[in-house]
Each structure stands twice: as C-alpha cells, then as structure tokens.
Amino acid sequence: MELWDTPAGFDEPLAALAACHRRIEKQMNTLARLQKHIGRFGFDKDAQTATDAILRYFIEAAPNHHADEEIDLFPRVLRAAEALADRSKSFELLSHLLVEHRDMETVWGTVRDALEGLQAGRLTTLDAQLCKEFSRIYATHIDRDESQLFRLAARLLQKADVIALGTAMAQRRGLPPPVFA
C-alpha cells in the first residue's frame, strides 16, 4: 500500500483523464467557496488568489482536456465501435458529450467574464446560481465520462489506441512521450 496517491501518467490515458476530473472538481469547490467568501469578506487577497487559480485552470488546462477527448479519444472509440452492434449507442453517447462540451464552454464564458469583472473591480459579487450551474454541468459530464465513456473506451481500445492517445495527450502539453509497459 502506498502512502501517497501516485498521479496517473499519460501511459494510462484514461486514468489521466479521470485525474483531470478530480482537479476540475477541486476548482468547482474553490468556485463555490469563493462565491461565499466574497459575500462575507469582499474581493480580498484570498479571493484574488482563488480567482487567479480558477481562471488559470480553465483557460490553460481545461481546453487540453476537451481536446484530449474530442480530437483523440472520441474518434478512436467511434472507430473501435464500428464493428459493434451498439455503434449507434456509442455515437449517441459521443454526440451528447460533445454537446455538453459546448454547453460548458458557453457557461464558462459567463463565469470567466464574472471572474475577470471581479479582478477589474467592475463586479463586487459572484452570482451563486451561475456558480451552481457551472458546477452542475461539469458534474453531470464527469459522471457520464466516467460511468459510460471510460468504461466503453477501456473495453474497446486496443494497446495501439492507448499508446496513441497517451502520446497525443503528452504532446499537447509539450511533454515527452510516455513510456508504456
């Protein structure tokens, strides 16, 4: 038994995507706490630090996660599902996930505007309903990814697909290719 969780590497791309979900959930928790903090203490140094972290994560890391799925994972799953009788279910799932990505991007635009408004002093509060909606969309999507997509991918993808997926994910982040066992 290990004392510390070892972060998933790109040699295990589905685990790396799940680890990204944990980081997204952490940012959602920070956003909820930020909204309450601002209501009590205003936009102080702690609020600025939290705002910076949320903006940085969703501007830099989240787009990579969506690209990992849309550019590299979804097409591989769809190709692998070609021979299956449930190809239409796979296509329906992937289509739904793509729509959720667009919905997340739309709501993120509003959240980003609000966070940048706080930084610039144009806003003094953060809308609780907006924060809840953003978190809800992500929570629903994460659940669908992990309960449906990742299970389907684990069942369908061949070793070459996993290697290509992990390599593309590392490359997208400017990292060396992972070493696969």
Coordinates of N, CA, C and O in Angstrom, one line a residue:
M1 N 0.8 -1.2 0.0 CA 0.0 0.0 0.0 C 0.9 1.2 0.0 O 1.8 1.3 0.8
E2 N 0.5 2.2 -0.8 CA 1.3 3.5 -0.9 C 0.7 4.5 0.0 O -0.5 4.6 0.1
L3 N 1.5 5.3 0.6 CA 1.0 6.4 1.4 C 0.4 7.5 0.6 O -0.6 8.1 1.0
W4 N 1.0 7.8 -0.5 CA 0.5 8.9 -1.4 C 0.0 8.4 -2.7 O 0.5 7.4 -3.2
D5 N -1.0 9.0 -3.2 CA -1.6 8.7 -4.5 C -0.5 9.1 -5.5 O 0.0 10.2 -5.5
T6 N -0.2 8.2 -6.4 CA 0.7 8.5 -7.5 C -0.2 9.0 -8.6 O -1.1 8.4 -9.0
P7 N 0.2 10.2 -9.1 CA -0.7 10.8 -10.2 C -0.6 9.9 -11.4 O 0.4 9.3 -11.7
A8 N -1.7 9.8 -12.1 CA -1.8 9.0 -13.3 C -1.0 9.7 -14.4 O -1.0 10.9 -14.5
G9 N -0.2 8.9 -15.1 CA 0.6 9.4 -16.1 C -0.1 9.2 -17.5 O -1.1 8.5 -17.6
F10 N 0.5 9.7 -18.5 CA -0.1 9.6 -19.8 C 0.1 8.2 -20.4 O -0.5 7.8 -21.4
D11 N 0.9 7.3 -19.7 CA 0.9 5.9 -20.1 C -0.4 5.2 -19.7 O -0.6 4.1 -20.1
E12 N -1.2 5.8 -18.9 CA -2.5 5.4 -18.6 C -3.5 6.5 -18.9 O -4.0 7.2 -18.0
P13 N -3.8 6.8 -20.1 CA -4.5 8.0 -20.5 C -5.9 8.1 -19.9 O -6.4 9.2 -19.6
L14 N -6.6 7.0 -19.8 CA -8.0 7.1 -19.2 C -7.9 7.5 -17.7 O -8.7 8.3 -17.2
A15 N -6.9 6.9 -17.0 CA -6.7 7.3 -15.6 C -6.2 8.8 -15.5 O -6.6 9.5 -14.6
A16 N -5.4 9.3 -16.5 CA -5.0 10.7 -16.5 C -6.2 11.6 -16.7 O -6.3 12.6 -16.1
L17 N -7.2 11.2 -17.6 CA -8.4 11.9 -17.8 C -9.2 12.0 -16.5 O -9.8 13.0 -16.2
A18 N -9.3 10.8 -15.8 CA -10.1 10.8 -14.6 C -9.4 11.7 -13.5 O -10.1 12.4 -12.8
A19 N -8.1 11.7 -13.5 CA -7.3 12.6 -12.6 C -7.6 14.1 -12.9 O -7.8 14.9 -12.0
C20 N -7.8 14.4 -14.1 CA -8.1 15.7 -14.5 C -9.5 16.1 -14.0 O -9.8 17.2 -13.5
H21 N -10.4 15.1 -14.0 CA -11.7 15.3 -13.4 C -11.7 15.7 -11.9 O -12.4 16.6 -11.5
R22 N -10.7 15.1 -11.2 CA -10.6 15.4 -9.8 C -10.1 16.8 -9.7 O -10.5 17.5 -8.7
R23 N -9.2 17.3 -10.6 CA -8.8 18.7 -10.5 C -9.9 19.6 -10.8 O -10.0 20.7 -10.3
I24 N -10.8 19.3 -11.8 CA -11.9 20.1 -12.1 C -12.8 20.2 -10.9 O -13.3 21.3 -10.6
E25 N -13.1 19.1 -10.3 CA -13.9 19.1 -9.1 C -13.4 20.0 -8.0 O -14.1 20.7 -7.3
K26 N -12.0 20.0 -7.8 CA -11.4 20.9 -6.9 C -11.6 22.3 -7.2 O -11.9 23.1 -6.4
Q27 N -11.5 22.6 -8.5 CA -11.8 24.0 -9.0 C -13.2 24.4 -8.7 O -13.5 25.6 -8.3
M28 N -14.2 23.5 -8.9 CA -15.6 23.7 -8.6 C -15.8 24.0 -7.2 O -16.6 24.9 -6.8
N29 N -15.1 23.3 -6.3 CA -15.3 23.5 -4.9 C -14.7 24.9 -4.5 O -15.3 25.6 -3.7
T30 N -13.6 25.2 -5.1 CA -13.0 26.6 -4.9 C -13.9 27.7 -5.4 O -14.1 28.7 -4.7
L31 N -14.6 27.5 -6.5 CA -15.5 28.4 -7.0 C -16.7 28.6 -6.0 O -17.1 29.8 -5.8
A32 N -17.2 27.5 -5.5 CA -18.3 27.6 -4.5 C -17.9 28.4 -3.3 O -18.6 29.2 -2.8
R33 N -16.7 28.0 -2.8 CA -16.2 28.7 -1.6 C -15.9 30.2 -1.9 O -16.1 31.1 -1.1
L34 N -15.4 30.5 -3.1 CA -15.1 31.9 -3.5 C -16.4 32.7 -3.5 O -16.4 33.8 -3.0
Q35 N -17.4 32.2 -4.0 CA -18.7 32.9 -4.1 C -19.1 33.3 -2.7 O -19.5 34.4 -2.4
K36 N -19.1 32.4 -1.7 CA -19.5 32.7 -0.4 C -18.5 33.6 0.3 O -18.9 34.5 1.1
H37 N -17.2 33.4 0.1 CA -16.1 34.2 0.7 C -16.3 35.7 0.3 O -16.2 36.6 1.1
I38 N -16.6 35.9 -1.0 CA -16.7 37.3 -1.5 C -17.9 38.0 -0.8 O -17.9 39.1 -0.4
G39 N -19.0 37.2 -0.6 CA -20.2 37.7 0.1 C -19.9 38.1 1.5 O -20.5 39.1 2.0
R40 N -18.9 37.5 2.2 CA -18.6 37.8 3.5 C -17.5 38.8 3.7 O -17.5 39.6 4.6
F41 N -16.4 38.7 2.8 CA -15.2 39.4 3.1 C -14.9 40.4 1.9 O -13.9 41.1 2.0
G42 N -15.6 40.3 0.8 CA -15.3 41.1 -0.3 C -14.2 40.5 -1.2 O -13.8 39.3 -0.9
F43 N -13.7 41.2 -2.1 CA -12.7 40.7 -3.0 C -11.3 41.0 -2.4 O -10.6 41.9 -2.9
D44 N -11.0 40.2 -1.4 CA -9.7 40.4 -0.7 C -8.6 39.6 -1.4 O -8.8 39.0 -2.5
K45 N -7.4 39.5 -0.7 CA -6.3 38.8 -1.3 C -6.6 37.3 -1.5 O -6.2 36.7 -2.5
D46 N -7.3 36.7 -0.5 CA -7.6 35.3 -0.7 C -8.5 35.1 -1.9 O -8.4 34.1 -2.6
A47 N -9.5 36.0 -2.1 CA -10.4 35.9 -3.2 C -9.6 36.1 -4.5 O -9.9 35.4 -5.5
Q48 N -8.7 37.0 -4.5 CA -7.8 37.2 -5.7 C -7.0 35.9 -6.1 O -7.0 35.5 -7.2
T49 N -6.4 35.3 -5.1 CA -5.7 34.1 -5.3 C -6.5 33.0 -5.8 O -6.2 32.3 -6.8
A50 N -7.7 32.8 -5.3 CA -8.6 31.8 -5.7 C -9.1 32.1 -7.2 O -9.2 31.2 -8.0
T51 N -9.4 33.3 -7.4 CA -9.9 33.7 -8.8 C -8.8 33.4 -9.8 O -9.0 32.9 -10.9
D52 N -7.5 33.8 -9.5 CA -6.4 33.5 -10.4 C -6.3 32.1 -10.7 O -6.1 31.7 -11.8
A53 N -6.4 31.2 -9.7 CA -6.3 29.8 -9.8 C -7.4 29.2 -10.7 O -7.1 28.4 -11.6
I54 N -8.6 29.6 -10.5 CA -9.7 29.1 -11.3 C -9.5 29.6 -12.8 O -9.7 28.8 -13.7
L55 N -9.2 30.8 -13.0 CA -9.0 31.3 -14.3 C -7.9 30.6 -15.0 O -8.0 30.1 -16.2
R56 N -6.8 30.4 -14.4 CA -5.6 29.7 -14.9 C -6.0 28.3 -15.3 O -5.7 27.9 -16.4
Y57 N -6.7 27.6 -14.4 CA -7.1 26.2 -14.7 C -8.0 26.1 -16.0 O -7.7 25.3 -16.9
F58 N -9.0 26.9 -16.0 CA -10.0 26.8 -17.1 C -9.5 27.4 -18.4 O -10.1 27.1 -19.4
I59 N -8.6 28.3 -18.3 CA -8.0 28.9 -19.6 C -6.9 28.0 -20.1 O -6.8 27.8 -21.3
E60 N -6.1 27.4 -19.3 CA -5.0 26.6 -19.7 C -5.2 25.1 -19.8 O -5.0 24.5 -20.8
A61 N -5.7 24.5 -18.7 CA -5.8 23.0 -18.6 C -7.1 22.5 -19.2 O -7.0 21.5 -19.9
A62 N -8.2 23.1 -18.9 CA -9.5 22.5 -19.3 C -9.6 22.4 -20.9 O -10.1 21.3 -21.3
P63 N -9.1 23.3 -21.6 CA -9.1 23.1 -23.1 C -8.3 21.9 -23.6 O -8.7 21.3 -24.5
N64 N -7.2 21.6 -22.9 CA -6.5 20.4 -23.2 C -7.3 19.2 -23.0 O -7.2 18.2 -23.8
H65 N -8.0 19.2 -21.9 CA -8.8 18.0 -21.5 C -9.9 17.8 -22.6 O -10.1 16.7 -23.0
H66 N -10.6 18.8 -23.0 CA -11.6 18.7 -24.0 C -11.0 18.2 -25.3 O -11.5 17.4 -26.0
A67 N -9.8 18.8 -25.7 CA -9.1 18.4 -26.9 C -8.7 16.9 -26.8 O -8.8 16.2 -27.8
D68 N -8.2 16.5 -25.6 CA -7.9 15.1 -25.5 C -9.1 14.2 -25.8 O -8.9 13.2 -26.5
E69 N -10.2 14.6 -25.4 CA -11.4 13.8 -25.6 C -11.9 13.9 -27.1 O -12.1 12.9 -27.8
E70 N -12.0 15.1 -27.5 CA -12.6 15.4 -28.9 C -11.7 15.0 -30.0 O -12.2 14.4 -31.0
I71 N -10.5 15.3 -29.9 CA -9.5 15.0 -31.0 C -9.0 13.6 -31.0 O -8.8 13.0 -32.0
D72 N -8.7 13.1 -29.8 CA -8.0 11.8 -29.7 C -8.9 10.7 -29.2 O -8.8 9.6 -29.8
L73 N -9.7 10.8 -28.2 CA -10.4 9.7 -27.6 C -11.7 9.4 -28.4 O -11.9 8.2 -28.8
F74 N -12.5 10.4 -28.6 CA -13.8 10.1 -29.2 C -13.6 9.4 -30.6 O -14.3 8.4 -30.8
P75 N -12.8 9.9 -31.5 CA -12.6 9.2 -32.8 C -12.2 7.8 -32.7 O -12.6 6.9 -33.4
R76 N -11.3 7.5 -31.7 CA -10.8 6.2 -31.5 C -11.9 5.2 -31.0 O -12.0 4.1 -31.4
V77 N -12.7 5.7 -30.1 CA -13.8 5.0 -29.6 C -14.8 4.7 -30.7 O -15.3 3.6 -30.9
L78 N -15.1 5.7 -31.5 CA -16.1 5.5 -32.6 C -15.5 4.5 -33.6 O -16.3 3.7 -34.1
R79 N -14.3 4.6 -34.0 CA -13.7 3.6 -34.9 C -13.7 2.2 -34.3 O -14.1 1.3 -35.0
A80 N -13.4 2.1 -33.1 CA -13.4 0.8 -32.4 C -14.9 0.2 -32.3 O -15.1 -1.0 -32.4
A81 N -15.8 1.1 -32.2 CA -17.2 0.7 -32.1 C -17.9 0.3 -33.5 O -19.0 -0.2 -33.5
E82 N -17.2 0.6 -34.6 CA -17.7 0.4 -35.9 C -18.3 -1.0 -36.1 O -19.3 -1.2 -36.7
A83 N -17.6 -2.0 -35.5 CA -17.9 -3.4 -35.8 C -19.0 -3.9 -34.8 O -19.5 -5.0 -34.9
L84 N -19.3 -3.1 -33.8 CA -20.3 -3.5 -32.8 C -21.7 -3.2 -33.2 O -22.0 -2.3 -33.9
A85 N -22.6 -4.1 -32.6 CA -24.0 -3.9 -32.8 C -24.5 -2.6 -32.2 O -25.5 -2.0 -32.6
D86 N -23.8 -2.1 -31.1 CA -24.3 -0.9 -30.4 C -23.5 0.3 -30.9 O -23.3 1.3 -30.1
R87 N -23.1 0.3 -32.1 CA -22.4 1.5 -32.6 C -23.2 2.8 -32.5 O -22.7 3.8 -32.2
S88 N -24.5 2.6 -32.7 CA -25.4 3.8 -32.7 C -25.4 4.4 -31.2 O -25.5 5.6 -31.0
K89 N -25.4 3.5 -30.2 CA -25.3 3.9 -28.8 C -24.0 4.7 -28.5 O -24.0 5.7 -27.8
S90 N -22.9 4.2 -29.1 CA -21.6 4.8 -28.9 C -21.7 6.2 -29.6 O -21.2 7.2 -29.0
F91 N -22.2 6.3 -30.8 CA -22.3 7.6 -31.5 C -23.2 8.5 -30.7 O -22.9 9.7 -30.5
E92 N -24.3 8.0 -30.2 CA -25.2 8.9 -29.4 C -24.5 9.4 -28.1 O -24.6 10.6 -27.8
L93 N -23.8 8.5 -27.4 CA -23.0 9.0 -26.3 C -22.0 10.1 -26.6 O -22.0 11.1 -26.0
L94 N -21.2 9.8 -27.6 CA -20.2 10.8 -28.0 C -20.8 12.1 -28.5 O -20.3 13.2 -28.1
S95 N -21.9 12.1 -29.2 CA -22.6 13.3 -29.6 C -23.1 14.1 -28.4 O -23.0 15.3 -28.3
H96 N -23.6 13.4 -27.4 CA -24.1 14.0 -26.2 C -23.0 14.7 -25.5 O -23.1 15.8 -25.0
L97 N -21.8 14.0 -25.4 CA -20.7 14.6 -24.7 C -20.1 15.8 -25.4 O -19.7 16.8 -24.7
L98 N -20.2 15.8 -26.7 CA -19.8 17.0 -27.5 C -20.7 18.2 -27.2 O -20.2 19.3 -27.0
V99 N -22.0 17.9 -27.1 CA -22.9 19.0 -26.8 C -22.6 19.5 -25.4 O -22.6 20.7 -25.2
E100 N -22.3 18.6 -24.5 CA -22.0 19.1 -23.1 C -20.8 19.9 -23.1 O -20.7 20.9 -22.4
H101 N -19.8 19.6 -23.9 CA -18.6 20.4 -24.0 C -18.9 21.8 -24.5 O -18.4 22.8 -23.9
R102 N -19.8 21.9 -25.5 CA -20.1 23.2 -25.9 C -20.9 24.0 -24.9 O -20.7 25.2 -24.7
D103 N -21.8 23.3 -24.1 CA -22.5 23.9 -23.0 C -21.6 24.4 -22.0 O -21.7 25.5 -21.4
M104 N -20.6 23.6 -21.6 CA -19.6 24.0 -20.6 C -18.8 25.2 -21.0 O -18.6 26.2 -20.3
E105 N -18.5 25.3 -22.3 CA -17.7 26.4 -22.8 C -18.6 27.7 -22.8 O -18.0 28.7 -22.5
T106 N -19.8 27.5 -23.1 CA -20.7 28.7 -23.1 C -20.9 29.3 -21.7 O -20.7 30.5 -21.4
V107 N -21.1 28.4 -20.7 CA -21.3 28.8 -19.3 C -19.9 29.3 -18.8 O -19.9 30.3 -18.1
W108 N -18.8 28.7 -19.2 CA -17.5 29.1 -18.8 C -17.3 30.6 -19.2 O -16.7 31.4 -18.5
G109 N -17.7 30.9 -20.4 CA -17.6 32.3 -20.9 C -18.2 33.3 -19.9 O -17.6 34.4 -19.6
T110 N -19.4 33.0 -19.4 CA -20.1 33.9 -18.5 C -19.3 33.9 -17.1 O -19.2 34.9 -16.5
V111 N -18.9 32.7 -16.7 CA -18.1 32.6 -15.4 C -16.8 33.4 -15.5 O -16.5 34.2 -14.6
R112 N -16.2 33.2 -16.7 CA -14.9 33.9 -16.9 C -15.1 35.4 -16.9 O -14.3 36.2 -16.2
D113 N -16.2 35.9 -17.5 CA -16.5 37.3 -17.5 C -16.7 37.8 -16.1 O -16.2 38.9 -15.7
A114 N -17.4 37.1 -15.3 CA -17.7 37.5 -13.9 C -16.4 37.5 -13.1 O -16.1 38.5 -12.3
L115 N -15.5 36.5 -13.3 CA -14.3 36.5 -12.5 C -13.3 37.6 -12.9 O -12.7 38.3 -12.1
E116 N -13.3 37.9 -14.2 CA -12.5 39.0 -14.7 C -13.1 40.3 -14.3 O -12.3 41.3 -14.0
G117 N -14.4 40.4 -14.2 CA -15.1 41.6 -13.7 C -14.7 41.8 -12.2 O -14.5 43.0 -11.8
L118 N -14.6 40.8 -11.4 CA -14.2 40.9 -10.0 C -12.8 41.5 -10.0 O -12.5 42.4 -9.2
Q119 N -11.9 40.9 -10.8 CA -10.5 41.3 -10.8 C -10.4 42.8 -11.2 O -9.5 43.5 -10.6
A120 N -11.2 43.2 -12.1 CA -11.1 44.6 -12.6 C -11.9 45.6 -11.8 O -11.8 46.8 -12.0
G121 N -12.6 45.1 -10.8 CA -13.4 46.0 -9.9 C -14.7 46.3 -10.5 O -15.4 47.2 -9.9
R122 N -15.1 45.7 -11.6 CA -16.4 46.0 -12.2 C -17.6 45.3 -11.5 O -18.7 45.8 -11.5
L123 N -17.3 44.2 -10.8 CA -18.2 43.5 -10.0 C -17.8 43.4 -8.6 O -16.6 43.4 -8.3
T124 N -18.7 43.2 -7.7 CA -18.4 43.1 -6.3 C -19.0 41.8 -5.7 O -18.7 41.4 -4.6
T125 N -19.8 41.0 -6.5 CA -20.3 39.8 -6.1 C -20.2 38.8 -7.2 O -20.0 39.1 -8.4
L126 N -20.3 37.5 -6.9 CA -20.3 36.4 -7.8 C -21.6 35.7 -7.7 O -22.0 35.3 -6.6
D127 N -22.4 35.6 -8.8 CA -23.7 35.0 -8.8 C -23.7 33.6 -8.4 O -23.1 32.7 -9.0
A128 N -24.4 33.2 -7.3 CA -24.4 31.9 -6.8 C -25.1 30.9 -7.8 O -24.6 29.8 -7.9
Q129 N -26.1 31.3 -8.5 CA -26.8 30.5 -9.4 C -25.9 30.1 -10.6 O -25.9 29.0 -11.1
L130 N -25.1 31.1 -11.0 CA -24.2 30.9 -12.1 C -23.1 29.8 -11.7 O -22.8 28.9 -12.5
C131 N -22.6 30.0 -10.5 CA -21.6 29.0 -10.0 C -22.2 27.6 -9.9 O -21.6 26.6 -10.2
K132 N -23.4 27.5 -9.4 CA -24.1 26.2 -9.3 C -24.3 25.6 -10.6 O -24.1 24.4 -10.8
E133 N -24.7 26.4 -11.6 CA -25.0 25.9 -12.9 C -23.7 25.4 -13.6 O -23.7 24.3 -14.2
F134 N -22.6 26.1 -13.4 CA -21.3 25.7 -14.0 C -20.9 24.4 -13.3 O -20.5 23.4 -14.0
S135 N -21.0 24.3 -12.0 CA -20.7 23.0 -11.3 C -21.6 21.9 -11.7 O -21.1 20.7 -11.9
R136 N -22.9 22.1 -11.9 CA -23.8 21.1 -12.2 C -23.5 20.5 -13.6 O -23.4 19.3 -13.8
I137 N -23.2 21.4 -14.6 CA -22.9 20.9 -15.9 C -21.6 20.0 -15.9 O -21.6 19.0 -16.5
Y138 N -20.6 20.5 -15.2 CA -19.4 19.7 -15.1 C -19.6 18.4 -14.4 O -19.1 17.3 -14.8
A139 N -20.4 18.4 -13.3 CA -20.6 17.2 -12.5 C -21.3 16.1 -13.3 O -21.0 15.0 -13.3
T140 N -22.3 16.6 -14.1 CA -23.1 15.7 -15.0 C -22.2 15.1 -16.0 O -22.2 13.9 -16.3
H141 N -21.4 15.9 -16.6 CA -20.5 15.5 -17.7 C -19.4 14.5 -17.1 O -19.2 13.5 -17.7
I142 N -18.8 14.8 -16.0 CA -17.8 13.9 -15.4 C -18.4 12.6 -15.1 O -17.8 11.5 -15.4
D143 N -19.7 12.6 -14.6 CA -20.3 11.3 -14.3 C -20.5 10.5 -15.6 O -20.3 9.3 -15.6
R144 N -21.0 11.1 -16.6 CA -21.2 10.4 -17.9 C -19.9 9.9 -18.5 O -19.8 8.8 -19.0
D145 N -18.8 10.8 -18.4 CA -17.5 10.3 -18.9 C -17.1 9.1 -18.2 O -16.7 8.1 -18.8
E146 N -17.1 9.1 -16.8 CA -16.6 8.0 -16.0 C -17.4 6.8 -16.0 O -16.9 5.7 -16.0
S147 N -18.8 7.0 -16.0 CA -19.6 5.8 -15.9 C -19.9 5.2 -17.3 O -20.2 4.0 -17.3
Q148 N -19.8 5.9 -18.4 CA -20.1 5.4 -19.7 C -18.9 5.4 -20.6 O -18.5 4.4 -21.1
L149 N -18.3 6.6 -20.9 CA -17.3 6.7 -21.9 C -16.0 5.9 -21.5 O -15.5 5.2 -22.3
F150 N -15.5 6.1 -20.3 CA -14.3 5.5 -19.9 C -14.4 4.0 -19.9 O -13.5 3.3 -20.3
R151 N -15.5 3.5 -19.5 CA -15.8 2.0 -19.5 C -15.8 1.5 -20.9 O -15.3 0.4 -21.2
L152 N -16.5 2.2 -21.8 CA -16.6 1.8 -23.2 C -15.2 1.8 -23.8 O -14.8 0.9 -24.5
A153 N -14.5 2.9 -23.5 CA -13.1 3.0 -24.1 C -12.2 1.9 -23.6 O -11.4 1.3 -24.3
A154 N -12.3 1.6 -22.3 CA -11.4 0.5 -21.7 C -11.8 -0.8 -22.4 O -10.9 -1.6 -22.6
R155 N -13.0 -1.0 -22.7 CA -13.4 -2.3 -23.3 C -13.0 -2.3 -24.8 O -12.6 -3.4 -25.3
L156 N -13.1 -1.2 -25.5 CA -12.9 -1.2 -27.0 C -11.5 -0.9 -27.4 O -11.1 -1.5 -28.5
L157 N -10.8 -0.1 -26.8 CA -9.5 0.4 -27.3 C -8.4 -0.7 -27.2 O -8.3 -1.4 -26.2
Q158 N -7.7 -0.8 -28.3 CA -6.5 -1.7 -28.3 C -5.3 -1.0 -27.8 O -5.3 0.2 -27.6
K159 N -4.2 -1.8 -27.5 CA -3.0 -1.2 -27.0 C -2.5 -0.1 -27.9 O -2.0 1.0 -27.3
A160 N -2.5 -0.2 -29.2 CA -2.1 0.8 -30.1 C -2.9 2.1 -29.9 O -2.3 3.2 -30.0
D161 N -4.2 2.0 -29.7 CA -5.0 3.2 -29.4 C -4.6 3.9 -28.1 O -4.5 5.1 -28.1
V162 N -4.4 3.1 -27.1 CA -4.0 3.6 -25.8 C -2.6 4.4 -25.9 O -2.5 5.5 -25.4
I163 N -1.7 3.8 -26.6 CA -0.4 4.4 -26.8 C -0.6 5.7 -27.6 O 0.0 6.7 -27.2
A164 N -1.3 5.7 -28.7 CA -1.5 6.9 -29.5 C -2.2 8.0 -28.6 O -1.9 9.1 -28.7
L165 N -3.2 7.6 -27.9 CA -4.0 8.5 -27.0 C -3.0 9.2 -26.0 O -3.0 10.4 -25.9
G166 N -2.3 8.3 -25.3 CA -1.4 8.9 -24.2 C -0.3 9.7 -24.8 O 0.1 10.8 -24.3
T167 N 0.2 9.3 -26.0 CA 1.3 10.1 -26.7 C 0.7 11.5 -27.1 O 1.4 12.5 -26.9
A168 N -0.5 11.5 -27.7 CA -1.1 12.8 -28.1 C -1.3 13.7 -26.9 O -1.1 14.9 -27.0
M169 N -1.8 13.1 -25.8 CA -2.1 13.9 -24.6 C -0.8 14.6 -24.1 O -0.8 15.8 -23.7
A170 N 0.3 13.8 -24.0 CA 1.6 14.4 -23.6 C 2.0 15.4 -24.5 O 2.5 16.5 -24.1
Q171 N 2.0 15.2 -25.8 CA 2.4 16.1 -26.8 C 1.6 17.4 -26.7 O 2.2 18.5 -26.9
R172 N 0.4 17.3 -26.5 CA -0.5 18.5 -26.4 C 0.0 19.5 -25.3 O -0.2 20.7 -25.4
R173 N 0.6 18.9 -24.3 CA 1.1 19.7 -23.1 C 2.6 19.9 -23.2 O 3.2 20.4 -22.3
G174 N 3.2 19.6 -24.4 CA 4.6 19.9 -24.6 C 5.5 19.0 -23.7 O 6.6 19.4 -23.4
L175 N 5.0 17.8 -23.4 CA 5.8 16.8 -22.6 C 6.3 15.7 -23.5 O 5.8 15.4 -24.5
P176 N 7.4 15.1 -23.0 CA 7.9 13.9 -23.8 C 6.9 12.8 -23.8 O 6.1 12.7 -22.9
P177 N 7.0 11.9 -24.8 CA 6.0 10.8 -24.9 C 6.2 9.9 -23.7 O 7.3 9.7 -23.2
P178 N 5.1 9.3 -23.2 CA 5.2 8.4 -22.1 C 5.8 7.1 -22.5 O 5.9 6.7 -23.6
V179 N 6.3 6.4 -21.5 CA 6.9 5.1 -21.7 C 5.8 4.1 -21.3 O 5.2 4.1 -20.2
F180 N 5.5 3.2 -22.2 CA 4.4 2.2 -22.0 C 5.0 0.9 -21.7 O 6.0 0.5 -22.2
A181 N 4.4 0.2 -20.7 CA 4.9 -1.2 -20.3 C 4.6 -2.2 -21.4 O 3.6 -2.1 -22.1

